[in-house]
PDB file of C-alpha atoms in Angstrom:
ATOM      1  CA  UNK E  18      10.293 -16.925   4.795  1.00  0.00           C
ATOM      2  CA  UNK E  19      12.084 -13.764   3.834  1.00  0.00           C
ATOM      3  CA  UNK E  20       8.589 -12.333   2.125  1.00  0.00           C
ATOM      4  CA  UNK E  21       9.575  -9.803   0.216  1.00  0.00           C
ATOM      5  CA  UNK E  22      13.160  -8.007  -0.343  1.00  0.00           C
ATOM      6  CA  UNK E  23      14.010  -5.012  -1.752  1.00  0.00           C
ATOM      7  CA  UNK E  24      17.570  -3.789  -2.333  1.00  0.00           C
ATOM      8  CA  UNK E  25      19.197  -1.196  -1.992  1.00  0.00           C
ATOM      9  CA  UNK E  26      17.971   0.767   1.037  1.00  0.00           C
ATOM     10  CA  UNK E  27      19.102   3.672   0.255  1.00  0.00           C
ATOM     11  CA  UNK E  28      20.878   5.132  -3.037  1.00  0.00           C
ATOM     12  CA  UNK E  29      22.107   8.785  -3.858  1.00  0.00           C
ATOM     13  CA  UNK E  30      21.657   9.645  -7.590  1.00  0.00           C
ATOM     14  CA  UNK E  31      23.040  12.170  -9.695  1.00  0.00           C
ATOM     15  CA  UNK E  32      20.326  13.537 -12.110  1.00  0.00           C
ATOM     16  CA  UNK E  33      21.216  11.851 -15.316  1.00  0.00           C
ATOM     17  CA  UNK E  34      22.416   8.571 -13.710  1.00  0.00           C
ATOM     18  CA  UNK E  35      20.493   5.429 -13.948  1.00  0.00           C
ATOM     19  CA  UNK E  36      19.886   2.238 -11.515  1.00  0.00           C
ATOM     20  CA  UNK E  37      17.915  -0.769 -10.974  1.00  0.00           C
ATOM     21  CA  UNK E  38      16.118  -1.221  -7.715  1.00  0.00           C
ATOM     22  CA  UNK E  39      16.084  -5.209  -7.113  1.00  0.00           C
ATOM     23  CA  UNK E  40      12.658  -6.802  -5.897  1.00  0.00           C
ATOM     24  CA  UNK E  41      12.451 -10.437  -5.107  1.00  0.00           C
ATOM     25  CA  UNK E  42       9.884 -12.346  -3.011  1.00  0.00           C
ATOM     26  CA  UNK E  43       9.515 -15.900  -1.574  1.00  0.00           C
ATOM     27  CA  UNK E  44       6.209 -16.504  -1.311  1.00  0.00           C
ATOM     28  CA  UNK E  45       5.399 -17.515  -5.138  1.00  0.00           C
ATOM     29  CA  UNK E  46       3.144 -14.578  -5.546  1.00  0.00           C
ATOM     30  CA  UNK E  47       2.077 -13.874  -9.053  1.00  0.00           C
ATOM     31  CA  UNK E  48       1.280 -10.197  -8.810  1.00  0.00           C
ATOM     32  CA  UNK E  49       3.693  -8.241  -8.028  1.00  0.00           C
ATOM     33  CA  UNK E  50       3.743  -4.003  -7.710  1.00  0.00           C
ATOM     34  CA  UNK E  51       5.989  -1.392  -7.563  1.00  0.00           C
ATOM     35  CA  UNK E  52       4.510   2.289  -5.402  1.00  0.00           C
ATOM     36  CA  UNK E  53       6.326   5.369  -4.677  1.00  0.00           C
ATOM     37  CA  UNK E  54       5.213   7.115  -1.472  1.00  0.00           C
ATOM     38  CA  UNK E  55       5.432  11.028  -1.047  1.00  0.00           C
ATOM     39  CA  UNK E  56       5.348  12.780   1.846  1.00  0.00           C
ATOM     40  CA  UNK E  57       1.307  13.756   2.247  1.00  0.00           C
ATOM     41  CA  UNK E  58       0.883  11.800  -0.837  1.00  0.00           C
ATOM     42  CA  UNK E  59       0.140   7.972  -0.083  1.00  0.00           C
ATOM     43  CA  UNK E  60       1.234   5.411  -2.345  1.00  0.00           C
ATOM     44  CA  UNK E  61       1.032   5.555  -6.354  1.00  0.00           C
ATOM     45  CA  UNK E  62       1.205   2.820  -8.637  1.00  0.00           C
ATOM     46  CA  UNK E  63       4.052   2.737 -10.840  1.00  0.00           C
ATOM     47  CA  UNK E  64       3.876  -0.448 -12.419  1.00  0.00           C
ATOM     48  CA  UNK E  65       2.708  -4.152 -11.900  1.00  0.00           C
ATOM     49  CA  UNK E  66       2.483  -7.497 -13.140  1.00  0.00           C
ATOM     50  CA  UNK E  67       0.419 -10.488 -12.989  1.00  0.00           C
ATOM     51  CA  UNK E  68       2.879 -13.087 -13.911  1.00  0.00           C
ATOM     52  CA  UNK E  69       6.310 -13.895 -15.759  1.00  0.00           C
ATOM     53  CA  UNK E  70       6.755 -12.203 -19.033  1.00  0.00           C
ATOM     54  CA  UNK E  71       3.940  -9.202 -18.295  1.00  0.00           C
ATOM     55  CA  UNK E  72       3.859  -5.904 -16.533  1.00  0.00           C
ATOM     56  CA  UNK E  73       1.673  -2.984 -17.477  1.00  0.00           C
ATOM     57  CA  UNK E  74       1.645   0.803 -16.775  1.00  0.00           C
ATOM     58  CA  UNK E  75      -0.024   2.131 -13.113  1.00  0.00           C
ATOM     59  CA  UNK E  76      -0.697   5.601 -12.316  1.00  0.00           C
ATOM     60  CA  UNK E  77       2.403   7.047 -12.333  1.00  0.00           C
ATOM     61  CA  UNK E  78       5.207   4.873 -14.879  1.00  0.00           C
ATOM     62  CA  UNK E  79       6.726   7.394 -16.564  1.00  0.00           C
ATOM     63  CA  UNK E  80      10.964   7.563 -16.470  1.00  0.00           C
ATOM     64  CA  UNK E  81      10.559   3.762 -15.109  1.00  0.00           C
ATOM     65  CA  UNK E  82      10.802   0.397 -16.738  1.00  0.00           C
ATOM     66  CA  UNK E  83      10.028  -2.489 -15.338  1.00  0.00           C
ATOM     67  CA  UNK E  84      10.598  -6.696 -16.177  1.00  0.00           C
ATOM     68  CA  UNK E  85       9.143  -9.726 -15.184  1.00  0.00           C
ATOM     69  CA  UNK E  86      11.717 -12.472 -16.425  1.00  0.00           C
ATOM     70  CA  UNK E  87      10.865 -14.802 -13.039  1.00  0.00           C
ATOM     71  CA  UNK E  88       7.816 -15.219 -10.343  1.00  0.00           C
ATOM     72  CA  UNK E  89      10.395 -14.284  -8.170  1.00  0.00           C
ATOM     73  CA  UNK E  90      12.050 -10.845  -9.517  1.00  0.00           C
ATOM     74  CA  UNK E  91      10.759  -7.669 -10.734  1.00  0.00           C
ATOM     75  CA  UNK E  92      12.902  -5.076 -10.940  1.00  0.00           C
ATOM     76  CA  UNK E  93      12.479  -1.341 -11.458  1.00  0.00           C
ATOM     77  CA  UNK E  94      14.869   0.695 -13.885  1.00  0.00           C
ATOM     78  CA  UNK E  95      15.011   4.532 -13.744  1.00  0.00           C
ATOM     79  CA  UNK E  96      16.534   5.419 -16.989  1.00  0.00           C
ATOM     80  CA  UNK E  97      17.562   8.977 -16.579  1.00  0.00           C
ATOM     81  CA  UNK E  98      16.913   9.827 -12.908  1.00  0.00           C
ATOM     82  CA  UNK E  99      15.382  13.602 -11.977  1.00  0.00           C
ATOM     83  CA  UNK E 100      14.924  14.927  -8.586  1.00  0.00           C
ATOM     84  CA  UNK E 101      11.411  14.697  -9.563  1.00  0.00           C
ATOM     85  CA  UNK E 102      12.031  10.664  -8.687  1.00  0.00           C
ATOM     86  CA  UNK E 103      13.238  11.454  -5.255  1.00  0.00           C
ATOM     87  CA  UNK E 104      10.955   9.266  -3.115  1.00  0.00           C
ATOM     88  CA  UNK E 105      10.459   5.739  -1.337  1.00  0.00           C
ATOM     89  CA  UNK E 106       9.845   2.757  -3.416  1.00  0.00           C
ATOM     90  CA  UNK E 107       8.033  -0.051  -2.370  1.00  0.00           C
ATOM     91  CA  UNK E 108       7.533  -3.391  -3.977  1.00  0.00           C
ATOM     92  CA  UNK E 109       5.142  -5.643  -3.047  1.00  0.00           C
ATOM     93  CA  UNK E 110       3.614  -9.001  -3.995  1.00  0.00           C
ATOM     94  CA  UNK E 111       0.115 -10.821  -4.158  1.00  0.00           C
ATOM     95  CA  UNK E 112      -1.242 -13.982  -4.516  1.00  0.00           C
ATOM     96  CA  UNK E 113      -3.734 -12.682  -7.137  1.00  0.00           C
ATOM     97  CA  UNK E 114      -6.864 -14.143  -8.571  1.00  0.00           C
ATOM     98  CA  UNK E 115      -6.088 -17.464  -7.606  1.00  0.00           C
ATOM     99  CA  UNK E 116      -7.005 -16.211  -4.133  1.00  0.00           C
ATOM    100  CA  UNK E 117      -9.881 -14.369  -5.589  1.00  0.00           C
ATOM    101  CA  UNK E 118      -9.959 -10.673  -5.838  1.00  0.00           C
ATOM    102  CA  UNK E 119      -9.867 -10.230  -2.307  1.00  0.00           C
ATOM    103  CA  UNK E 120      -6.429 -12.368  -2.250  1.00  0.00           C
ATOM    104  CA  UNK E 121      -5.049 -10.325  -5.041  1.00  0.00           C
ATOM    105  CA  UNK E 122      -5.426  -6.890  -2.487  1.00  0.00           C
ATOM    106  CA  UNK E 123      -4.108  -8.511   0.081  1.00  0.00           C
ATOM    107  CA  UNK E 124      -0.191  -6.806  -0.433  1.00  0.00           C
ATOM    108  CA  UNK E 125       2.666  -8.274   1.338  1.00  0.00           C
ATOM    109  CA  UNK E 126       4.999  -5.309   1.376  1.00  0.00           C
ATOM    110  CA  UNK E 127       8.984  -5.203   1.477  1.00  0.00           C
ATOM    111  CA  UNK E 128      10.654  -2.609   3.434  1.00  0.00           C
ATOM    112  CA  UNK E 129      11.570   0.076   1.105  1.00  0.00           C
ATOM    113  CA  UNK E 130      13.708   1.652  -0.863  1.00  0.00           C
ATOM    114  CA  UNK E 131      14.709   5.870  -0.253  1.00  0.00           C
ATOM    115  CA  UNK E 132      16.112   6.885  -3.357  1.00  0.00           C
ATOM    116  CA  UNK E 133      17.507  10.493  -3.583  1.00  0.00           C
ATOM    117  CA  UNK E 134      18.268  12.685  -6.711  1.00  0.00           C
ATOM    118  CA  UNK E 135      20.490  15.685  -6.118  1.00  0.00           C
TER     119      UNK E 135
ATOM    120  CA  UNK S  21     -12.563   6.612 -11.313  1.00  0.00           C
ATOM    121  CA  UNK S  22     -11.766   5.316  -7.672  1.00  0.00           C
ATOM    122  CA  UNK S  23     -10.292   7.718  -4.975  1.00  0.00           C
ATOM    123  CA  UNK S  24     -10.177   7.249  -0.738  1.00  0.00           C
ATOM    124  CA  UNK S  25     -10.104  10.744   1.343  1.00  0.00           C
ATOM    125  CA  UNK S  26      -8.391  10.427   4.984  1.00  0.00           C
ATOM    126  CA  UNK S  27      -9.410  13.562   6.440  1.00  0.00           C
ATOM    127  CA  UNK S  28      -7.173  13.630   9.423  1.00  0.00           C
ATOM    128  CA  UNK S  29      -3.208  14.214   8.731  1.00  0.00           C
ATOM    129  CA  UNK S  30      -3.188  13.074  12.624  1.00  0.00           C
ATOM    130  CA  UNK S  31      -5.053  12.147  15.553  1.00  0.00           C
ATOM    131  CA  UNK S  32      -3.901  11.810  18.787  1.00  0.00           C
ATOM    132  CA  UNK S  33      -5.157   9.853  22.077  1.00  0.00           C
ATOM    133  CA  UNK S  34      -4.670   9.501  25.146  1.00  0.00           C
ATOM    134  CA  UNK S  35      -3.352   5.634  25.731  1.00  0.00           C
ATOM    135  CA  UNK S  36      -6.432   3.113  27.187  1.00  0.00           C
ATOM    136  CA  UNK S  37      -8.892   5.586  25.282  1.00  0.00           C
ATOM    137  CA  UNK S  38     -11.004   4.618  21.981  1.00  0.00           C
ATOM    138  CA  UNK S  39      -9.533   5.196  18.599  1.00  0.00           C
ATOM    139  CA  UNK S  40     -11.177   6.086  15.428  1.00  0.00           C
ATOM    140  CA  UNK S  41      -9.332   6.824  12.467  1.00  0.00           C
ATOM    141  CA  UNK S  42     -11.844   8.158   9.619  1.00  0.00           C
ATOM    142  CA  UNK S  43     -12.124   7.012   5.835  1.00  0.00           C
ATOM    143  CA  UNK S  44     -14.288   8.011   3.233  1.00  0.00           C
ATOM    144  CA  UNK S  45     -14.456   6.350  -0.568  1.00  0.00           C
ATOM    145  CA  UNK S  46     -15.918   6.420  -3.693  1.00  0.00           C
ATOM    146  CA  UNK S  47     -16.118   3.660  -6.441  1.00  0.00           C
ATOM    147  CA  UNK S  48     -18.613   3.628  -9.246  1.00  0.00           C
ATOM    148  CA  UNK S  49     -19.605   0.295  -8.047  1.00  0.00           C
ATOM    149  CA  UNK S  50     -19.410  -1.795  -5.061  1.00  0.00           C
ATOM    150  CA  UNK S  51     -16.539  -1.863  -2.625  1.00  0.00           C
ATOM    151  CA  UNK S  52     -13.209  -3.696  -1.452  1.00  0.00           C
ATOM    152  CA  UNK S  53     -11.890  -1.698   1.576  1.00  0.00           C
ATOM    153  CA  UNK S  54      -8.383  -2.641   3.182  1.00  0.00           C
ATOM    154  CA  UNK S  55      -6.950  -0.925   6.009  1.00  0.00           C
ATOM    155  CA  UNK S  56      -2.499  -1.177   6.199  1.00  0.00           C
ATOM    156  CA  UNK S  57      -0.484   0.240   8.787  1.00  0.00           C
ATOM    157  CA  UNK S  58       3.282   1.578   8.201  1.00  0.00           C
ATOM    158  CA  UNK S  59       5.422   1.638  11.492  1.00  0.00           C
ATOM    159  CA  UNK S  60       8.745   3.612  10.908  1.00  0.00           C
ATOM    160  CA  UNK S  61      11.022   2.621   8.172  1.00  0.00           C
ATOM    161  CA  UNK S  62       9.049  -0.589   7.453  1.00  0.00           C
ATOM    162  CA  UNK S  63       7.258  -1.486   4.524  1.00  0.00           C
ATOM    163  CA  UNK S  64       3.019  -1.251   4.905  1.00  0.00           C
ATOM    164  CA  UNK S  65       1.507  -4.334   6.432  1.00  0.00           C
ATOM    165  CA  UNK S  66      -2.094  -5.763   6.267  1.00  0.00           C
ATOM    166  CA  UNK S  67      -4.639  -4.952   8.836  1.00  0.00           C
ATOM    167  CA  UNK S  68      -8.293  -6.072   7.717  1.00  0.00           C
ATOM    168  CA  UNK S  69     -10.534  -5.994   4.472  1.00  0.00           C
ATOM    169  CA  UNK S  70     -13.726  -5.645   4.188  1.00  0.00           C
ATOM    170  CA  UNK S  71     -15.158  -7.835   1.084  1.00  0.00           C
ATOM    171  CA  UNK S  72     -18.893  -8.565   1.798  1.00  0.00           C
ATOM    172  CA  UNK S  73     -21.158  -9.827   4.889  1.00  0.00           C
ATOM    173  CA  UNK S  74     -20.642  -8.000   8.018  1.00  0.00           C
ATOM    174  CA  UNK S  75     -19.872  -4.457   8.104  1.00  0.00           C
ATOM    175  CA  UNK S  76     -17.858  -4.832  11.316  1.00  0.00           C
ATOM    176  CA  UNK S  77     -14.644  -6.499  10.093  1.00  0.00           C
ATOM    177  CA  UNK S  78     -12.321  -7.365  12.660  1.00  0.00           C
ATOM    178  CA  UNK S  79      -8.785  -7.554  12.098  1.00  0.00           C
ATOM    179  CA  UNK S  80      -4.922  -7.796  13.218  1.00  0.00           C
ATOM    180  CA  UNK S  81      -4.031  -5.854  17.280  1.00  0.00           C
ATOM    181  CA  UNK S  82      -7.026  -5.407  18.281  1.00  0.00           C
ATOM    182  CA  UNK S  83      -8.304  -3.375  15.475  1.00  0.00           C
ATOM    183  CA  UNK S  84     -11.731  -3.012  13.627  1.00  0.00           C
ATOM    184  CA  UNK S  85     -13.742  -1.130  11.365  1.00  0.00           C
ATOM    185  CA  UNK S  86     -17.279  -0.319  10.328  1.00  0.00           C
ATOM    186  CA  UNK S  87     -17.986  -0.489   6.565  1.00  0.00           C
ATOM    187  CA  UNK S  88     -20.950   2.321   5.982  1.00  0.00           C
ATOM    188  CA  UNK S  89     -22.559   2.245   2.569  1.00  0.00           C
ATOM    189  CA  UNK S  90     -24.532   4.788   3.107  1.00  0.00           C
ATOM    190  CA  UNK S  91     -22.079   7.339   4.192  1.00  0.00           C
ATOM    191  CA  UNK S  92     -19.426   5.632   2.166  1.00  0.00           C
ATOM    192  CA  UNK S  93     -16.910   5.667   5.329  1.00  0.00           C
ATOM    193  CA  UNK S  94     -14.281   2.577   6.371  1.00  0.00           C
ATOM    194  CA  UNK S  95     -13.962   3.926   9.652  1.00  0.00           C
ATOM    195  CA  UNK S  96     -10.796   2.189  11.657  1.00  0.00           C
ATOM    196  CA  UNK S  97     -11.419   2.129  15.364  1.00  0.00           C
ATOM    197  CA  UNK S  98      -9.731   0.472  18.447  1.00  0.00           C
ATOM    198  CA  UNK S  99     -11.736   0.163  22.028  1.00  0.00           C
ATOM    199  CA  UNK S 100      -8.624   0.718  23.812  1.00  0.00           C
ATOM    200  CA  UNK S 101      -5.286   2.034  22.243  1.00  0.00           C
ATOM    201  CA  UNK S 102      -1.531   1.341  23.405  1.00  0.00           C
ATOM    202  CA  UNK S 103       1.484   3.402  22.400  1.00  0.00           C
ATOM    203  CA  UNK S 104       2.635   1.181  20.615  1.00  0.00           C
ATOM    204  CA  UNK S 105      -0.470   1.787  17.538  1.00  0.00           C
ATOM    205  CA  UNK S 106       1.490   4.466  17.300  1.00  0.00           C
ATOM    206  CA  UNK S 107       2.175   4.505  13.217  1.00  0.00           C
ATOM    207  CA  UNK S 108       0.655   5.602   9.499  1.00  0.00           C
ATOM    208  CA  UNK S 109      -2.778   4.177   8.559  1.00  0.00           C
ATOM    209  CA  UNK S 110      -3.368   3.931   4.736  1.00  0.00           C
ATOM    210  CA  UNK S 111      -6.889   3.087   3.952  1.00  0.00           C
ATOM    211  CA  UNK S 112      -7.667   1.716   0.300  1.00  0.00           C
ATOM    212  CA  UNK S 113     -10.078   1.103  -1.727  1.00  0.00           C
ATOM    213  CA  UNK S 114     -10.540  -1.175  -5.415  1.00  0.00           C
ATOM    214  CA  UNK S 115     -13.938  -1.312  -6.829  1.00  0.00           C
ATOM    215  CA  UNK S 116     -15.326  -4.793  -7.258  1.00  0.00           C
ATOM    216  CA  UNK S 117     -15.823  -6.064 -10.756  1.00  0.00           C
ATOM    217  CA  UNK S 118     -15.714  -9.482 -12.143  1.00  0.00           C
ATOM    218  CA  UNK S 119     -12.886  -8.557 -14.478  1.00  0.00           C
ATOM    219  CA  UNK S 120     -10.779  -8.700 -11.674  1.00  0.00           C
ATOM    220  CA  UNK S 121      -6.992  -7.731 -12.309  1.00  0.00           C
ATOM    221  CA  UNK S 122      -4.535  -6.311 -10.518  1.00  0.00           C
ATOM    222  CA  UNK S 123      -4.172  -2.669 -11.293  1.00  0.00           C
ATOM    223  CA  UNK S 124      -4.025  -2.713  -7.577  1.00  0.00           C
ATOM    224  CA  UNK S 125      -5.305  -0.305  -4.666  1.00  0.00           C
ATOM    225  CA  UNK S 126      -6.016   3.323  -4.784  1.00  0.00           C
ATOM    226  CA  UNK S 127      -4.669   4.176  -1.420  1.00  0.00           C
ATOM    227  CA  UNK S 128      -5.437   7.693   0.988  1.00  0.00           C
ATOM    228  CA  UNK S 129      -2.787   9.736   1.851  1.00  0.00           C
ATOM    229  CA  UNK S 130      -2.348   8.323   5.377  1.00  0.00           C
ATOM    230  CA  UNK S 131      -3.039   9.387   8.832  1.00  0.00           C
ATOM    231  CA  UNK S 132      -0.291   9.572  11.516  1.00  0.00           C
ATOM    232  CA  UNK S 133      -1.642   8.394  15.075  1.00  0.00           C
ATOM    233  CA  UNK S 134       0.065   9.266  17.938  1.00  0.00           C
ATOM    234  CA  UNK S 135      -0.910   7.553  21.550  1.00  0.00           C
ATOM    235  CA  UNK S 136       0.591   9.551  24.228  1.00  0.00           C
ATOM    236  CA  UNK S 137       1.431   7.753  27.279  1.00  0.00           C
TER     237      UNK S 137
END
């Protein structure tokens, strides 16, 4: 099993300038997450979803947009991208409630995603 | 409100000595307490959750930690460590609650520990 992929790796943005950051995972998970880690900072919640067709806000969601078309994809969207929004994305999936709630913390992880704004 | 507090920004031991890496927590209710570790450039992967039962949870390399209501701590902790534990710990923490959902994990900030040969 792949698990969870994330693409790209890296990405240089101009502030102003938009992109998708691709998410996809294997494992038919039904919740699904995007974080941003800081340096110092740990991870914040940007936004997450519990199936196809819904996503809600985290901690952290605005300048991002999110989708959940499949089980398998759920992309992030930075509309207008600010330095602010220089940091590493993670996705990461869950088997949620099915698994009880201690299933649905149980986050498989894909590798990142180091997005830079200059 | 939930929040986890990692008081260490490292800790560093010798290899073949005993590890702890501290982790204190507050919910409004009862807790679920994860430990994930983050080796360079990877993604975070699971270590061990504590849910209910036994406050010693024992989990992935050797690890285990020591859920402390009183104190609220999730202490992680290794008898013996290798250079190769050498990584990020995130500790987290959701409250329980039968609503469930999946607003996810409030995470800590991460400590970096660093086994010297």
């Amino acid at each position: 099993n792949a698990g969870v992929t994330q693409t790209p790796k890296f990405r240089i943005l101009k502030i102003g300038q938009s992109m998708t950051l691709q998410c996809t995972q294997d494992m038919n998970h039904n919740y699904m997450y995007w974080y941003r880690q800081d340096p110092g900072m740990g991870l914040k919640l940007i936004y997450y979803s519990v199936g196809a067709g819904i996503t809600d806000k985290g901690e952290v969601p605005n300048g991002y947009n999110v989708s959940r078309s499949t089980t398998e994809d759920f992309p992030l969207r930075l509309e207008l991208a600010a330095p602010s929004q220089t940091s590493v994305y993670f996705c990461a999936s869950s088997y949620g409630r099915a698994r009880g709630i201690a299933g649905a913390n149980v986050l498989t992880f894909g590798a990142g995603s180091r997005l830079t704004v200059l | 409100a939930q929040s986890v507090a990692q008081p260490e920004d490292q800790v560093n031991v010798a290899e073949g000595n005993p590890l702890t890496v501290k982790c204190t927590y507050s919910v409004s209710g009862n807790p679920y307490l994860f430990w994930y570790v983050q080796y360079p450039n990877r993604g975070l992967q699971f270590l061990l959750k504590y849910i209910t039962g036994d406050n010693l949870v024992k989990g992935s390399y050797g690890f285990e930690a020591e859920f402390n209501k009183s104190q609220t701590s999730f202490h992680l902790k290794k008898p013996s460590a290798l250079v190769s534990d050498s990584a990020l710990y995130f500790c987290a923490v959701r409250e329980m609650r039968s609503g469930g959902g999946a607003d996810g994990l409030t995470f800590g900030k991460g400590t970096h520990l660093i086994i010297q040969p």
